[in-house]
Structures are given as structure tokens and as C-alpha cells.
């Protein structure tokens, strides 16, 4: 029931199903309510991010995740992905509008852009699966 209510609220904020894409971004996804985040880097032995990401609930964000191809690298963070509404994921110019995400993986060098709205306040993380190093994770705080 909570998920259905959240989806209904999101549709209302966007002006109804599909309206944001038919007429350009409006409401919650307007340019005045969207912020670009520092990119995350996936590279063997290098930190993912310089510092934690601080987000505001109800604000739209775009983040680039860049893999340098030094290995097959992934990011997991089911808690974070359940606390946001993903508008689109762009890979090689192809736009994907997923219902949900659990993790991401790069088999080779590339860039992925994710546009989303922060919804549920809390502390989350994205990390490389199986890694215990502090630099192989990024903390994300939604206020």
C-alpha cells in the first residue's frame, strides 16, 4: 500500500503518467530542482568518491558513474536504490526507465548516468560487492 501511494504521489508531482516526458521536465524534475552530483569512479585500488554525498528528500539529482576498465567492477546498494525514485539510467546514449535497481556492473570501461529523486531520508551506501575497504564505498545521506 505504501509503495502504491508513493507511486501515485510521484505521478501527481510529475503531472500524471508520462507528462514529464511529453512536455519537458516539470515540477519535481524541473531544472531549478535538479542538481548534478560529483561523479563516482570505479577503478581497481582507487576510491569511489572523495566524500559522502548529502541529498535532500524531494530533490532531483543526476550522477555519473565512470568505470576505467581496470577490472569487472560493480556497485551494490539495495537500501539506497529503494530510497530513491529512478527516472532514467543512460548507457551509451540509450535511456532506460527501470522499475527498480539493486546493483550495477561494468564489464569494461564506460559511463552510466542515473537521474533520480531522493525520497526516503536516512543513511545509505553504495559499495563494491565483497569489498571491506572504506574507499570502496560511498556513504549517501538523504535529509
PDB file of C-alpha atoms in Angstrom, residues 28-82:
ATOM      1  CA  UNK A  28       9.936  17.951  -9.263  1.00  0.00           C
ATOM      2  CA  UNK A  29      12.216  17.276 -12.258  1.00  0.00           C
ATOM      3  CA  UNK A  30      12.476  20.901 -13.387  1.00  0.00           C
ATOM      4  CA  UNK A  31      15.978  22.265 -13.910  1.00  0.00           C
ATOM      5  CA  UNK A  32      15.564  24.546 -10.893  1.00  0.00           C
ATOM      6  CA  UNK A  33      15.024  21.488  -8.675  1.00  0.00           C
ATOM      7  CA  UNK A  34      17.797  19.294 -10.155  1.00  0.00           C
ATOM      8  CA  UNK A  35      21.416  19.088  -9.063  1.00  0.00           C
ATOM      9  CA  UNK A  36      24.412  17.347 -10.612  1.00  0.00           C
ATOM     10  CA  UNK A  37      26.371  15.256  -8.112  1.00  0.00           C
ATOM     11  CA  UNK A  38      30.129  14.609  -8.200  1.00  0.00           C
ATOM     12  CA  UNK A  39      30.888  11.564 -10.339  1.00  0.00           C
ATOM     13  CA  UNK A  40      31.629   8.184  -8.804  1.00  0.00           C
ATOM     14  CA  UNK A  41      34.696   6.345 -10.100  1.00  0.00           C
ATOM     15  CA  UNK A  42      35.080   2.591 -10.377  1.00  0.00           C
ATOM     16  CA  UNK A  43      38.754   1.660 -10.633  1.00  0.00           C
ATOM     17  CA  UNK A  44      40.814  -1.113  -9.060  1.00  0.00           C
ATOM     18  CA  UNK A  45      42.544   0.280  -5.961  1.00  0.00           C
ATOM     19  CA  UNK A  46      41.131   3.808  -6.220  1.00  0.00           C
ATOM     20  CA  UNK A  47      38.452   5.439  -4.028  1.00  0.00           C
ATOM     21  CA  UNK A  48      34.893   5.573  -5.375  1.00  0.00           C
ATOM     22  CA  UNK A  49      34.277   9.100  -4.044  1.00  0.00           C
ATOM     23  CA  UNK A  50      36.169  11.819  -2.197  1.00  0.00           C
ATOM     24  CA  UNK A  51      33.431  12.362   0.411  1.00  0.00           C
ATOM     25  CA  UNK A  52      29.913  11.317   1.389  1.00  0.00           C
ATOM     26  CA  UNK A  53      27.018  12.546  -0.759  1.00  0.00           C
ATOM     27  CA  UNK A  54      24.412  14.668   1.037  1.00  0.00           C
ATOM     28  CA  UNK A  55      20.995  14.795  -0.618  1.00  0.00           C
ATOM     29  CA  UNK A  56      17.655  16.403   0.196  1.00  0.00           C
ATOM     30  CA  UNK A  57      14.437  14.437   0.055  1.00  0.00           C
ATOM     31  CA  UNK A  58      12.233  15.647  -2.807  1.00  0.00           C
ATOM     32  CA  UNK A  59      15.174  16.964  -4.829  1.00  0.00           C
ATOM     33  CA  UNK A  60      16.153  15.580  -8.246  1.00  0.00           C
ATOM     34  CA  UNK A  61      19.753  14.549  -8.915  1.00  0.00           C
ATOM     35  CA  UNK A  62      21.924  13.305 -11.740  1.00  0.00           C
ATOM     36  CA  UNK A  63      25.076  11.313 -11.117  1.00  0.00           C
ATOM     37  CA  UNK A  64      27.653   9.858 -13.478  1.00  0.00           C
ATOM     38  CA  UNK A  65      29.341   6.583 -12.622  1.00  0.00           C
ATOM     39  CA  UNK A  66      32.566   6.097 -14.557  1.00  0.00           C
ATOM     40  CA  UNK A  67      34.463   2.803 -14.821  1.00  0.00           C
ATOM     41  CA  UNK A  68      38.012   2.915 -16.170  1.00  0.00           C
ATOM     42  CA  UNK A  69      38.092  -0.718 -17.309  1.00  0.00           C
ATOM     43  CA  UNK A  70      40.794  -1.897 -14.881  1.00  0.00           C
ATOM     44  CA  UNK A  71      38.507  -4.764 -13.884  1.00  0.00           C
ATOM     45  CA  UNK A  72      34.936  -6.016 -13.769  1.00  0.00           C
ATOM     46  CA  UNK A  73      33.553  -3.716 -11.088  1.00  0.00           C
ATOM     47  CA  UNK A  74      30.108  -3.320  -9.612  1.00  0.00           C
ATOM     48  CA  UNK A  75      28.200  -1.202  -7.126  1.00  0.00           C
ATOM     49  CA  UNK A  76      25.513  -2.568  -4.864  1.00  0.00           C
ATOM     50  CA  UNK A  77      23.193  -0.684  -2.597  1.00  0.00           C
ATOM     51  CA  UNK A  78      19.674  -2.062  -2.466  1.00  0.00           C
ATOM     52  CA  UNK A  79      18.818   0.155   0.516  1.00  0.00           C
ATOM     53  CA  UNK A  80      19.782   3.293  -1.358  1.00  0.00           C
ATOM     54  CA  UNK A  81      18.043   2.251  -4.558  1.00  0.00           C
ATOM     55  CA  UNK A  82      14.845   1.600  -2.584  1.00  0.00           C
TER      56      UNK A  82
END
